[in-house]
Amino acid sequence: MRFSDLTAFCLQGLLDIFFPSACHRCGKRIDSKENCICGSCYQEISFIRPPLCVHCGIPMPTGESHLCGDCLNNPPPYSLARSLVVYEDLPRRLIHQLKYANDATVWKPLEKIARHFDFSPFIRCDLVVPVPLHHEKLKKRGINQSLLLAKLFFRKSMVITPLVLIKNKKTKPQAELGVSLRKRNVKDSYIIKNADIIRNKNICLVDDVYTTGSTVDECARVLLAAGAREVRVVTFARVLLK
Ligand SMILES: [Zn+2]
Ligand SMILES: [Zn+2]
């Protein structure tokens, strides 16, 4: 071990003794290498892995990845959607804290989860576009969680453009609505500004949670209508509807 590595190792050990970290979920004392989630809480996160629908990314119970019945009958406008984890327990809590409490302590657990995700379907994208909030909601909340997630996933690899896709209509929160009303709620609520930026570009659209896909469908439809070549979607979590 080099002297500088040894110094860093000793310093980290001292920091762990005097400023111990706690697991974000269960509060158990952990060392800083665990990035705010202890091993057993991390094991309980349901990561979304193949087999998946090759289009919308919904997990398939068994066998190989293929097209699901919904995508076969009614293909979504985006080319591909993927999510990191199932929207339950810890991921639900992390998103809630990110959205409503602007709590910086969620950053490390989110980073730890993102580190194990395969972002390769998105490496050919030209631009990252976060799903926007209406300006009144943004003013009230102070942050757009989709922009924060876009930065977490892609700040080192791609250009993030939050000023192209704009939400110009106030809508009811999607969480309050049933499946059939969600589509109608978001219809025509997004517009494009500076269409030249996205023309003929492959777009990576980022959102926090994929529930029925109504929001990302509508955003993808608007981006494609304005000249984007392709839209691929990544959301942090996905609701698995029973
Ligand atoms: Zn824990
Ligand atoms: Zn599908």
JSON list of C-alpha atoms and ligand atoms in Angstrom, two decimals:
[
{"chain": "A", "resi": 1, "resn": "MET", "atom": "CA", "xyz": [0.00, 0.00, 0.00]},
{"chain": "A", "resi": 2, "resn": "ARG", "atom": "CA", "xyz": [1.38, 3.41, -0.97]},
{"chain": "A", "resi": 3, "resn": "PHE", "atom": "CA", "xyz": [1.84, 6.05, 1.73]},
{"chain": "A", "resi": 4, "resn": "SER", "atom": "CA", "xyz": [-0.96, 8.26, 0.31]},
{"chain": "A", "resi": 5, "resn": "ASP", "atom": "CA", "xyz": [-3.37, 5.27, 0.16]},
{"chain": "A", "resi": 6, "resn": "LEU", "atom": "CA", "xyz": [-2.46, 4.33, 3.71]},
{"chain": "A", "resi": 7, "resn": "THR", "atom": "CA", "xyz": [-3.12, 7.91, 4.89]},
{"chain": "A", "resi": 8, "resn": "ALA", "atom": "CA", "xyz": [-6.53, 7.96, 3.14]},
{"chain": "A", "resi": 9, "resn": "PHE", "atom": "CA", "xyz": [-7.38, 4.55, 4.63]},
{"chain": "A", "resi": 10, "resn": "CYS", "atom": "CA", "xyz": [-6.48, 5.67, 8.18]},
{"chain": "A", "resi": 11, "resn": "LEU", "atom": "CA", "xyz": [-8.31, 8.98, 7.76]},
{"chain": "A", "resi": 12, "resn": "GLN", "atom": "CA", "xyz": [-11.47, 7.20, 6.55]},
{"chain": "A", "resi": 13, "resn": "GLY", "atom": "CA", "xyz": [-11.23, 4.79, 9.50]},
{"chain": "A", "resi": 14, "resn": "LEU", "atom": "CA", "xyz": [-11.03, 7.73, 11.93]},
{"chain": "A", "resi": 15, "resn": "LEU", "atom": "CA", "xyz": [-13.99, 9.47, 10.25]},
{"chain": "A", "resi": 16, "resn": "ASP", "atom": "CA", "xyz": [-16.02, 6.26, 10.55]},
{"chain": "A", "resi": 17, "resn": "ILE", "atom": "CA", "xyz": [-15.23, 6.08, 14.28]},
{"chain": "A", "resi": 18, "resn": "PHE", "atom": "CA", "xyz": [-15.96, 9.72, 15.12]},
{"chain": "A", "resi": 19, "resn": "PHE", "atom": "CA", "xyz": [-18.71, 10.40, 12.54]},
{"chain": "A", "resi": 20, "resn": "PRO", "atom": "CA", "xyz": [-20.41, 7.02, 12.02]},
{"chain": "A", "resi": 21, "resn": "SER", "atom": "CA", "xyz": [-22.89, 6.65, 9.11]},
{"chain": "A", "resi": 22, "resn": "ALA", "atom": "CA", "xyz": [-26.30, 5.10, 9.55]},
{"chain": "A", "resi": 23, "resn": "CYS", "atom": "CA", "xyz": [-28.23, 3.01, 7.03]},
{"chain": "A", "resi": 24, "resn": "HIS", "atom": "CA", "xyz": [-30.79, 5.21, 5.27]},
{"chain": "A", "resi": 25, "resn": "ARG", "atom": "CA", "xyz": [-33.53, 2.64, 5.81]},
{"chain": "A", "resi": 26, "resn": "CYS", "atom": "CA", "xyz": [-32.98, 0.74, 9.07]},
{"chain": "A", "resi": 27, "resn": "GLY", "atom": "CA", "xyz": [-30.65, 3.14, 10.89]},
{"chain": "A", "resi": 28, "resn": "LYS", "atom": "CA", "xyz": [-28.02, 0.44, 11.51]},
{"chain": "A", "resi": 29, "resn": "ARG", "atom": "CA", "xyz": [-24.48, 1.77, 11.95]},
{"chain": "A", "resi": 30, "resn": "ILE", "atom": "CA", "xyz": [-22.45, 1.21, 8.78]},
{"chain": "A", "resi": 31, "resn": "ASP", "atom": "CA", "xyz": [-19.08, 2.29, 7.47]},
{"chain": "A", "resi": 32, "resn": "SER", "atom": "CA", "xyz": [-18.92, 4.95, 4.82]},
{"chain": "A", "resi": 33, "resn": "LYS", "atom": "CA", "xyz": [-18.00, 2.49, 2.02]},
{"chain": "A", "resi": 34, "resn": "GLU", "atom": "CA", "xyz": [-21.56, 1.16, 2.11]},
{"chain": "A", "resi": 35, "resn": "ASN", "atom": "CA", "xyz": [-22.92, 4.47, 0.80]},
{"chain": "A", "resi": 36, "resn": "CYS", "atom": "CA", "xyz": [-25.83, 4.89, 3.20]},
{"chain": "A", "resi": 37, "resn": "ILE", "atom": "CA", "xyz": [-27.55, 1.51, 2.65]},
{"chain": "A", "resi": 38, "resn": "CYS", "atom": "CA", "xyz": [-26.54, -1.50, 4.72]},
{"chain": "A", "resi": 39, "resn": "GLY", "atom": "CA", "xyz": [-26.02, -4.86, 3.00]},
{"chain": "A", "resi": 40, "resn": "SER", "atom": "CA", "xyz": [-29.29, -6.42, 4.14]},
{"chain": "A", "resi": 41, "resn": "CYS", "atom": "CA", "xyz": [-31.47, -3.43, 3.13]},
{"chain": "A", "resi": 42, "resn": "TYR", "atom": "CA", "xyz": [-29.69, -3.35, -0.23]},
{"chain": "A", "resi": 43, "resn": "GLN", "atom": "CA", "xyz": [-30.55, -7.03, -0.73]},
{"chain": "A", "resi": 44, "resn": "GLU", "atom": "CA", "xyz": [-34.26, -6.21, -0.33]},
{"chain": "A", "resi": 45, "resn": "ILE", "atom": "CA", "xyz": [-34.35, -3.80, -3.30]},
{"chain": "A", "resi": 46, "resn": "SER", "atom": "CA", "xyz": [-35.99, -5.43, -6.34]},
{"chain": "A", "resi": 47, "resn": "PHE", "atom": "CA", "xyz": [-33.75, -4.58, -9.28]},
{"chain": "A", "resi": 48, "resn": "ILE", "atom": "CA", "xyz": [-35.43, -4.90, -12.68]},
{"chain": "A", "resi": 49, "resn": "ARG", "atom": "CA", "xyz": [-33.44, -7.34, -14.78]},
{"chain": "A", "resi": 50, "resn": "PRO", "atom": "CA", "xyz": [-34.16, -9.50, -17.88]},
{"chain": "A", "resi": 51, "resn": "PRO", "atom": "CA", "xyz": [-36.27, -11.19, -19.04]},
{"chain": "A", "resi": 52, "resn": "LEU", "atom": "CA", "xyz": [-38.12, -8.00, -19.97]},
{"chain": "A", "resi": 53, "resn": "CYS", "atom": "CA", "xyz": [-40.46, -6.76, -22.69]},
{"chain": "A", "resi": 54, "resn": "VAL", "atom": "CA", "xyz": [-37.94, -5.57, -25.28]},
{"chain": "A", "resi": 55, "resn": "HIS", "atom": "CA", "xyz": [-40.02, -2.42, -25.85]},
{"chain": "A", "resi": 56, "resn": "CYS", "atom": "CA", "xyz": [-41.61, -1.16, -22.60]},
{"chain": "A", "resi": 57, "resn": "GLY", "atom": "CA", "xyz": [-39.24, -2.98, -20.22]},
{"chain": "A", "resi": 58, "resn": "ILE", "atom": "CA", "xyz": [-41.89, -4.66, -18.07]},
{"chain": "A", "resi": 59, "resn": "PRO", "atom": "CA", "xyz": [-40.44, -7.76, -16.38]},
{"chain": "A", "resi": 60, "resn": "MET", "atom": "CA", "xyz": [-41.47, -11.08, -17.93]},
{"chain": "A", "resi": 61, "resn": "PRO", "atom": "CA", "xyz": [-42.17, -13.85, -15.44]},
{"chain": "A", "resi": 62, "resn": "THR", "atom": "CA", "xyz": [-40.00, -16.45, -17.16]},
{"chain": "A", "resi": 63, "resn": "GLY", "atom": "CA", "xyz": [-38.15, -17.30, -20.34]},
{"chain": "A", "resi": 64, "resn": "GLU", "atom": "CA", "xyz": [-36.47, -14.89, -22.72]},
{"chain": "A", "resi": 65, "resn": "SER", "atom": "CA", "xyz": [-37.00, -11.18, -23.32]},
{"chain": "A", "resi": 66, "resn": "HIS", "atom": "CA", "xyz": [-39.68, -10.57, -25.97]},
{"chain": "A", "resi": 67, "resn": "LEU", "atom": "CA", "xyz": [-42.49, -8.14, -26.83]},
{"chain": "A", "resi": 68, "resn": "CYS", "atom": "CA", "xyz": [-45.33, -8.02, -24.28]},
{"chain": "A", "resi": 69, "resn": "GLY", "atom": "CA", "xyz": [-48.98, -8.23, -25.35]},
{"chain": "A", "resi": 70, "resn": "ASP", "atom": "CA", "xyz": [-49.65, -4.53, -24.67]},
{"chain": "A", "resi": 71, "resn": "CYS", "atom": "CA", "xyz": [-46.74, -3.38, -26.84]},
{"chain": "A", "resi": 72, "resn": "LEU", "atom": "CA", "xyz": [-47.75, -5.83, -29.57]},
{"chain": "A", "resi": 73, "resn": "ASN", "atom": "CA", "xyz": [-51.32, -4.48, -29.67]},
{"chain": "A", "resi": 74, "resn": "ASN", "atom": "CA", "xyz": [-50.59, -0.85, -28.98]},
{"chain": "A", "resi": 75, "resn": "PRO", "atom": "CA", "xyz": [-46.88, 0.06, -29.39]},
{"chain": "A", "resi": 76, "resn": "PRO", "atom": "CA", "xyz": [-45.82, 3.06, -27.26]},
{"chain": "A", "resi": 77, "resn": "PRO", "atom": "CA", "xyz": [-44.34, 6.03, -29.18]},
{"chain": "A", "resi": 78, "resn": "TYR", "atom": "CA", "xyz": [-40.92, 5.68, -27.53]},
{"chain": "A", "resi": 79, "resn": "SER", "atom": "CA", "xyz": [-38.53, 3.02, -28.83]},
{"chain": "A", "resi": 80, "resn": "LEU", "atom": "CA", "xyz": [-37.50, 1.54, -25.52]},
{"chain": "A", "resi": 81, "resn": "ALA", "atom": "CA", "xyz": [-38.12, 2.05, -21.80]},
{"chain": "A", "resi": 82, "resn": "ARG", "atom": "CA", "xyz": [-36.10, 0.73, -18.89]},
{"chain": "A", "resi": 83, "resn": "SER", "atom": "CA", "xyz": [-36.28, 1.23, -15.12]},
{"chain": "A", "resi": 84, "resn": "LEU", "atom": "CA", "xyz": [-33.72, 0.53, -12.43]},
{"chain": "A", "resi": 85, "resn": "VAL", "atom": "CA", "xyz": [-35.89, -0.81, -9.62]},
{"chain": "A", "resi": 86, "resn": "VAL", "atom": "CA", "xyz": [-39.44, -1.75, -8.65]},
{"chain": "A", "resi": 87, "resn": "TYR", "atom": "CA", "xyz": [-41.31, 1.13, -6.99]},
{"chain": "A", "resi": 88, "resn": "GLU", "atom": "CA", "xyz": [-41.70, -0.24, -3.48]},
{"chain": "A", "resi": 89, "resn": "ASP", "atom": "CA", "xyz": [-40.35, 0.26, 0.03]},
{"chain": "A", "resi": 90, "resn": "LEU", "atom": "CA", "xyz": [-36.89, 1.90, -0.04]},
{"chain": "A", "resi": 91, "resn": "PRO", "atom": "CA", "xyz": [-37.02, 3.18, -3.67]},
{"chain": "A", "resi": 92, "resn": "ARG", "atom": "CA", "xyz": [-40.46, 4.70, -2.94]},
{"chain": "A", "resi": 93, "resn": "ARG", "atom": "CA", "xyz": [-39.05, 6.41, 0.16]},
{"chain": "A", "resi": 94, "resn": "LEU", "atom": "CA", "xyz": [-35.99, 7.71, -1.69]},
{"chain": "A", "resi": 95, "resn": "ILE", "atom": "CA", "xyz": [-38.14, 9.23, -4.46]},
{"chain": "A", "resi": 96, "resn": "HIS", "atom": "CA", "xyz": [-40.45, 10.79, -1.92]},
{"chain": "A", "resi": 97, "resn": "GLN", "atom": "CA", "xyz": [-37.56, 12.38, -0.05]},
{"chain": "A", "resi": 98, "resn": "LEU", "atom": "CA", "xyz": [-36.01, 13.59, -3.29]},
{"chain": "A", "resi": 99, "resn": "LYS", "atom": "CA", "xyz": [-39.29, 15.11, -4.46]},
{"chain": "A", "resi": 100, "resn": "TYR", "atom": "CA", "xyz": [-40.82, 16.66, -1.40]},
{"chain": "A", "resi": 101, "resn": "ALA", "atom": "CA", "xyz": [-38.05, 17.14, 1.13]},
{"chain": "A", "resi": 102, "resn": "ASN", "atom": "CA", "xyz": [-35.18, 18.00, -1.22]},
{"chain": "A", "resi": 103, "resn": "ASP", "atom": "CA", "xyz": [-33.18, 15.80, 1.12]},
{"chain": "A", "resi": 104, "resn": "ALA", "atom": "CA", "xyz": [-29.52, 15.58, 0.05]},
{"chain": "A", "resi": 105, "resn": "THR", "atom": "CA", "xyz": [-28.96, 12.38, 2.05]},
{"chain": "A", "resi": 106, "resn": "VAL", "atom": "CA", "xyz": [-30.83, 10.40, -0.64]},
{"chain": "A", "resi": 107, "resn": "TRP", "atom": "CA", "xyz": [-28.08, 11.13, -3.12]},
{"chain": "A", "resi": 108, "resn": "LYS", "atom": "CA", "xyz": [-25.67, 8.42, -1.98]},
{"chain": "A", "resi": 109, "resn": "PRO", "atom": "CA", "xyz": [-28.25, 5.59, -1.90]},
{"chain": "A", "resi": 110, "resn": "LEU", "atom": "CA", "xyz": [-29.50, 6.65, -5.35]},
{"chain": "A", "resi": 111, "resn": "GLU", "atom": "CA", "xyz": [-25.92, 6.67, -6.64]},
{"chain": "A", "resi": 112, "resn": "LYS", "atom": "CA", "xyz": [-25.30, 3.23, -5.17]},
{"chain": "A", "resi": 113, "resn": "ILE", "atom": "CA", "xyz": [-28.39, 1.84, -6.93]},
{"chain": "A", "resi": 114, "resn": "ALA", "atom": "CA", "xyz": [-27.55, 3.56, -10.24]},
{"chain": "A", "resi": 115, "resn": "ARG", "atom": "CA", "xyz": [-24.03, 2.12, -10.20]},
{"chain": "A", "resi": 116, "resn": "HIS", "atom": "CA", "xyz": [-25.43, -1.37, -10.76]},
{"chain": "A", "resi": 117, "resn": "PHE", "atom": "CA", "xyz": [-27.72, -0.50, -13.67]},
{"chain": "A", "resi": 118, "resn": "ASP", "atom": "CA", "xyz": [-26.92, -1.28, -17.30]},
{"chain": "A", "resi": 119, "resn": "PHE", "atom": "CA", "xyz": [-27.11, 2.08, -19.10]},
{"chain": "A", "resi": 120, "resn": "SER", "atom": "CA", "xyz": [-25.84, 0.61, -22.39]},
{"chain": "A", "resi": 121, "resn": "PRO", "atom": "CA", "xyz": [-29.22, 1.02, -24.22]},
{"chain": "A", "resi": 122, "resn": "PHE", "atom": "CA", "xyz": [-28.74, 4.79, -23.84]},
{"chain": "A", "resi": 123, "resn": "ILE", "atom": "CA", "xyz": [-25.13, 5.28, -24.92]},
{"chain": "A", "resi": 124, "resn": "ARG", "atom": "CA", "xyz": [-26.10, 6.23, -28.49]},
{"chain": "A", "resi": 125, "resn": "CYS", "atom": "CA", "xyz": [-28.48, 8.97, -27.33]},
{"chain": "A", "resi": 126, "resn": "ASP", "atom": "CA", "xyz": [-27.48, 12.53, -28.28]},
{"chain": "A", "resi": 127, "resn": "LEU", "atom": "CA", "xyz": [-29.34, 14.46, -25.60]},
{"chain": "A", "resi": 128, "resn": "VAL", "atom": "CA", "xyz": [-30.95, 13.88, -22.22]},
{"chain": "A", "resi": 129, "resn": "VAL", "atom": "CA", "xyz": [-34.35, 15.51, -21.62]},
{"chain": "A", "resi": 130, "resn": "PRO", "atom": "CA", "xyz": [-35.89, 15.33, -18.14]},
{"chain": "A", "resi": 131, "resn": "VAL", "atom": "CA", "xyz": [-39.69, 15.20, -17.84]},
{"chain": "A", "resi": 132, "resn": "PRO", "atom": "CA", "xyz": [-40.52, 18.78, -16.80]},
{"chain": "A", "resi": 133, "resn": "LEU", "atom": "CA", "xyz": [-42.78, 20.14, -14.07]},
{"chain": "A", "resi": 134, "resn": "HIS", "atom": "CA", "xyz": [-45.24, 22.98, -14.60]},
{"chain": "A", "resi": 135, "resn": "HIS", "atom": "CA", "xyz": [-43.46, 26.21, -13.61]},
{"chain": "A", "resi": 136, "resn": "GLU", "atom": "CA", "xyz": [-45.83, 26.82, -10.67]},
{"chain": "A", "resi": 137, "resn": "LYS", "atom": "CA", "xyz": [-45.12, 23.39, -9.24]},
{"chain": "A", "resi": 138, "resn": "LEU", "atom": "CA", "xyz": [-41.38, 23.87, -9.78]},
{"chain": "A", "resi": 139, "resn": "LYS", "atom": "CA", "xyz": [-41.52, 27.18, -7.92]},
{"chain": "A", "resi": 140, "resn": "LYS", "atom": "CA", "xyz": [-43.37, 25.57, -5.02]},
{"chain": "A", "resi": 141, "resn": "ARG", "atom": "CA", "xyz": [-41.18, 22.48, -4.82]},
{"chain": "A", "resi": 142, "resn": "GLY", "atom": "CA", "xyz": [-37.87, 24.12, -5.69]},
{"chain": "A", "resi": 143, "resn": "ILE", "atom": "CA", "xyz": [-36.51, 21.12, -7.59]},
{"chain": "A", "resi": 144, "resn": "ASN", "atom": "CA", "xyz": [-37.41, 18.91, -10.52]},
{"chain": "A", "resi": 145, "resn": "GLN", "atom": "CA", "xyz": [-36.66, 15.36, -9.41]},
{"chain": "A", "resi": 146, "resn": "SER", "atom": "CA", "xyz": [-36.34, 14.17, -13.02]},
{"chain": "A", "resi": 147, "resn": "LEU", "atom": "CA", "xyz": [-33.62, 16.74, -13.70]},
{"chain": "A", "resi": 148, "resn": "LEU", "atom": "CA", "xyz": [-31.74, 15.61, -10.57]},
{"chain": "A", "resi": 149, "resn": "LEU", "atom": "CA", "xyz": [-32.00, 11.98, -11.69]},
{"chain": "A", "resi": 150, "resn": "ALA", "atom": "CA", "xyz": [-30.87, 12.92, -15.23]},
{"chain": "A", "resi": 151, "resn": "LYS", "atom": "CA", "xyz": [-27.78, 14.54, -13.68]},
{"chain": "A", "resi": 152, "resn": "LEU", "atom": "CA", "xyz": [-27.17, 11.51, -11.49]},
{"chain": "A", "resi": 153, "resn": "PHE", "atom": "CA", "xyz": [-27.36, 9.11, -14.44]},
{"chain": "A", "resi": 154, "resn": "PHE", "atom": "CA", "xyz": [-25.76, 11.10, -17.27]},
{"chain": "A", "resi": 155, "resn": "ARG", "atom": "CA", "xyz": [-23.94, 14.24, -16.13]},
{"chain": "A", "resi": 156, "resn": "LYS", "atom": "CA", "xyz": [-20.56, 12.74, -17.01]},
{"chain": "A", "resi": 157, "resn": "SER", "atom": "CA", "xyz": [-21.57, 11.26, -20.37]},
{"chain": "A", "resi": 158, "resn": "MET", "atom": "CA", "xyz": [-24.25, 13.37, -22.09]},
{"chain": "A", "resi": 159, "resn": "VAL", "atom": "CA", "xyz": [-25.65, 16.85, -22.54]},
{"chain": "A", "resi": 160, "resn": "ILE", "atom": "CA", "xyz": [-28.76, 17.45, -20.42]},
{"chain": "A", "resi": 161, "resn": "THR", "atom": "CA", "xyz": [-31.28, 19.90, -21.90]},
{"chain": "A", "resi": 162, "resn": "PRO", "atom": "CA", "xyz": [-34.04, 20.86, -19.46]},
{"chain": "A", "resi": 163, "resn": "LEU", "atom": "CA", "xyz": [-35.31, 23.81, -21.52]},
{"chain": "A", "resi": 164, "resn": "VAL", "atom": "CA", "xyz": [-36.66, 22.01, -24.60]},
{"chain": "A", "resi": 165, "resn": "LEU", "atom": "CA", "xyz": [-39.64, 20.09, -23.30]},
{"chain": "A", "resi": 166, "resn": "ILE", "atom": "CA", "xyz": [-41.93, 22.39, -21.30]},
{"chain": "A", "resi": 167, "resn": "LYS", "atom": "CA", "xyz": [-45.05, 21.59, -19.32]},
{"chain": "A", "resi": 168, "resn": "ASN", "atom": "CA", "xyz": [-47.43, 24.39, -20.16]},
{"chain": "A", "resi": 169, "resn": "LYS", "atom": "CA", "xyz": [-50.65, 23.07, -18.66]},
{"chain": "A", "resi": 170, "resn": "LYS", "atom": "CA", "xyz": [-51.36, 22.39, -15.00]},
{"chain": "A", "resi": 171, "resn": "THR", "atom": "CA", "xyz": [-52.64, 18.87, -14.50]},
{"chain": "A", "resi": 172, "resn": "LYS", "atom": "CA", "xyz": [-53.94, 16.82, -11.60]},
{"chain": "A", "resi": 173, "resn": "PRO", "atom": "CA", "xyz": [-51.27, 14.63, -9.94]},
{"chain": "A", "resi": 174, "resn": "GLN", "atom": "CA", "xyz": [-51.22, 11.36, -11.90]},
{"chain": "A", "resi": 175, "resn": "ALA", "atom": "CA", "xyz": [-51.06, 9.41, -8.62]},
{"chain": "A", "resi": 176, "resn": "GLU", "atom": "CA", "xyz": [-54.62, 10.56, -7.83]},
{"chain": "A", "resi": 177, "resn": "LEU", "atom": "CA", "xyz": [-56.04, 9.14, -11.04]},
{"chain": "A", "resi": 178, "resn": "GLY", "atom": "CA", "xyz": [-56.98, 5.71, -12.29]},
{"chain": "A", "resi": 179, "resn": "VAL", "atom": "CA", "xyz": [-55.34, 4.12, -15.30]},
{"chain": "A", "resi": 180, "resn": "SER", "atom": "CA", "xyz": [-57.89, 5.34, -17.87]},
{"chain": "A", "resi": 181, "resn": "LEU", "atom": "CA", "xyz": [-57.86, 8.98, -16.74]},
{"chain": "A", "resi": 182, "resn": "ARG", "atom": "CA", "xyz": [-54.09, 9.37, -16.70]},
{"chain": "A", "resi": 183, "resn": "LYS", "atom": "CA", "xyz": [-53.78, 9.56, -20.49]},
{"chain": "A", "resi": 184, "resn": "ARG", "atom": "CA", "xyz": [-56.48, 12.21, -20.75]},
{"chain": "A", "resi": 185, "resn": "ASN", "atom": "CA", "xyz": [-54.95, 14.18, -17.87]},
{"chain": "A", "resi": 186, "resn": "VAL", "atom": "CA", "xyz": [-51.56, 14.70, -19.57]},
{"chain": "A", "resi": 187, "resn": "LYS", "atom": "CA", "xyz": [-52.82, 15.03, -23.16]},
{"chain": "A", "resi": 188, "resn": "ASP", "atom": "CA", "xyz": [-51.54, 18.24, -24.78]},
{"chain": "A", "resi": 189, "resn": "SER", "atom": "CA", "xyz": [-49.90, 19.42, -21.56]},
{"chain": "A", "resi": 190, "resn": "TYR", "atom": "CA", "xyz": [-46.34, 19.56, -22.98]},
{"chain": "A", "resi": 191, "resn": "ILE", "atom": "CA", "xyz": [-44.85, 21.78, -25.68]},
{"chain": "A", "resi": 192, "resn": "ILE", "atom": "CA", "xyz": [-41.45, 22.06, -27.33]},
{"chain": "A", "resi": 193, "resn": "LYS", "atom": "CA", "xyz": [-39.30, 25.17, -27.27]},
{"chain": "A", "resi": 194, "resn": "ASN", "atom": "CA", "xyz": [-36.20, 25.47, -29.43]},
{"chain": "A", "resi": 195, "resn": "ALA", "atom": "CA", "xyz": [-37.14, 22.51, -31.66]},
{"chain": "A", "resi": 196, "resn": "ASP", "atom": "CA", "xyz": [-33.86, 22.90, -33.59]},
{"chain": "A", "resi": 197, "resn": "ILE", "atom": "CA", "xyz": [-32.00, 21.43, -30.61]},
{"chain": "A", "resi": 198, "resn": "ILE", "atom": "CA", "xyz": [-33.82, 18.10, -30.86]},
{"chain": "A", "resi": 199, "resn": "ARG", "atom": "CA", "xyz": [-34.36, 17.79, -34.63]},
{"chain": "A", "resi": 200, "resn": "ASN", "atom": "CA", "xyz": [-33.01, 14.43, -35.87]},
{"chain": "A", "resi": 201, "resn": "LYS", "atom": "CA", "xyz": [-31.57, 13.70, -32.45]},
{"chain": "A", "resi": 202, "resn": "ASN", "atom": "CA", "xyz": [-31.84, 10.53, -30.38]},
{"chain": "A", "resi": 203, "resn": "ILE", "atom": "CA", "xyz": [-33.35, 11.62, -27.10]},
{"chain": "A", "resi": 204, "resn": "CYS", "atom": "CA", "xyz": [-33.05, 9.97, -23.70]},
{"chain": "A", "resi": 205, "resn": "LEU", "atom": "CA", "xyz": [-36.11, 10.96, -21.68]},
{"chain": "A", "resi": 206, "resn": "VAL", "atom": "CA", "xyz": [-35.71, 10.71, -17.87]},
{"chain": "A", "resi": 207, "resn": "ASP", "atom": "CA", "xyz": [-38.49, 10.45, -15.30]},
{"chain": "A", "resi": 208, "resn": "ASP", "atom": "CA", "xyz": [-38.68, 9.31, -11.67]},
{"chain": "A", "resi": 209, "resn": "VAL", "atom": "CA", "xyz": [-41.45, 6.68, -11.81]},
{"chain": "A", "resi": 210, "resn": "TYR", "atom": "CA", "xyz": [-43.11, 4.75, -14.64]},
{"chain": "A", "resi": 211, "resn": "THR", "atom": "CA", "xyz": [-46.65, 3.77, -13.66]},
{"chain": "A", "resi": 212, "resn": "THR", "atom": "CA", "xyz": [-48.88, 3.35, -16.71]},
{"chain": "A", "resi": 213, "resn": "GLY", "atom": "CA", "xyz": [-46.49, 5.11, -19.10]},
{"chain": "A", "resi": 214, "resn": "SER", "atom": "CA", "xyz": [-48.99, 7.92, -19.85]},
{"chain": "A", "resi": 215, "resn": "THR", "atom": "CA", "xyz": [-46.54, 10.72, -19.03]},
{"chain": "A", "resi": 216, "resn": "VAL", "atom": "CA", "xyz": [-43.57, 9.35, -20.97]},
{"chain": "A", "resi": 217, "resn": "ASP", "atom": "CA", "xyz": [-45.88, 8.37, -23.87]},
{"chain": "A", "resi": 218, "resn": "GLU", "atom": "CA", "xyz": [-47.14, 11.94, -24.13]},
{"chain": "A", "resi": 219, "resn": "CYS", "atom": "CA", "xyz": [-43.63, 13.45, -23.79]},
{"chain": "A", "resi": 220, "resn": "ALA", "atom": "CA", "xyz": [-42.26, 11.05, -26.43]},
{"chain": "A", "resi": 221, "resn": "ARG", "atom": "CA", "xyz": [-45.16, 11.83, -28.76]},
{"chain": "A", "resi": 222, "resn": "VAL", "atom": "CA", "xyz": [-44.49, 15.59, -28.51]},
{"chain": "A", "resi": 223, "resn": "LEU", "atom": "CA", "xyz": [-40.71, 15.17, -28.95]},
{"chain": "A", "resi": 224, "resn": "LEU", "atom": "CA", "xyz": [-41.17, 12.98, -32.03]},
{"chain": "A", "resi": 225, "resn": "ALA", "atom": "CA", "xyz": [-43.78, 15.33, -33.52]},
{"chain": "A", "resi": 226, "resn": "ALA", "atom": "CA", "xyz": [-41.24, 18.16, -33.16]},
{"chain": "A", "resi": 227, "resn": "GLY", "atom": "CA", "xyz": [-38.63, 16.24, -35.16]},
{"chain": "A", "resi": 228, "resn": "ALA", "atom": "CA", "xyz": [-36.71, 14.03, -32.71]},
{"chain": "A", "resi": 229, "resn": "ARG", "atom": "CA", "xyz": [-35.47, 10.87, -34.45]},
{"chain": "A", "resi": 230, "resn": "GLU", "atom": "CA", "xyz": [-35.97, 8.52, -31.53]},
{"chain": "A", "resi": 231, "resn": "VAL", "atom": "CA", "xyz": [-36.94, 8.65, -27.84]},
{"chain": "A", "resi": 232, "resn": "ARG", "atom": "CA", "xyz": [-35.63, 6.17, -25.27]},
{"chain": "A", "resi": 233, "resn": "VAL", "atom": "CA", "xyz": [-36.94, 6.34, -21.72]},
{"chain": "A", "resi": 234, "resn": "VAL", "atom": "CA", "xyz": [-35.24, 5.64, -18.42]},
{"chain": "A", "resi": 235, "resn": "THR", "atom": "CA", "xyz": [-37.07, 5.94, -15.10]},
{"chain": "A", "resi": 236, "resn": "PHE", "atom": "CA", "xyz": [-35.60, 5.32, -11.69]},
{"chain": "A", "resi": 237, "resn": "ALA", "atom": "CA", "xyz": [-38.49, 3.11, -10.58]},
{"chain": "A", "resi": 238, "resn": "ARG", "atom": "CA", "xyz": [-41.38, 1.22, -12.12]},
{"chain": "A", "resi": 239, "resn": "VAL", "atom": "CA", "xyz": [-44.73, 0.41, -10.57]},
{"chain": "A", "resi": 240, "resn": "LEU", "atom": "CA", "xyz": [-45.65, -3.18, -11.25]},
{"chain": "A", "resi": 241, "resn": "LEU", "atom": "CA", "xyz": [-49.43, -3.07, -11.56]},
{"chain": "A", "resi": 242, "resn": "LYS", "atom": "CA", "xyz": [-51.11, -6.15, -10.24]},
{"chain": "B", "resi": 1, "resn": "ZN", "atom": "ZN", "xyz": [-30.30, -1.13, 6.60]},
{"chain": "B", "resi": 2, "resn": "ZN", "atom": "ZN", "xyz": [-44.15, -4.06, -23.45]}
]
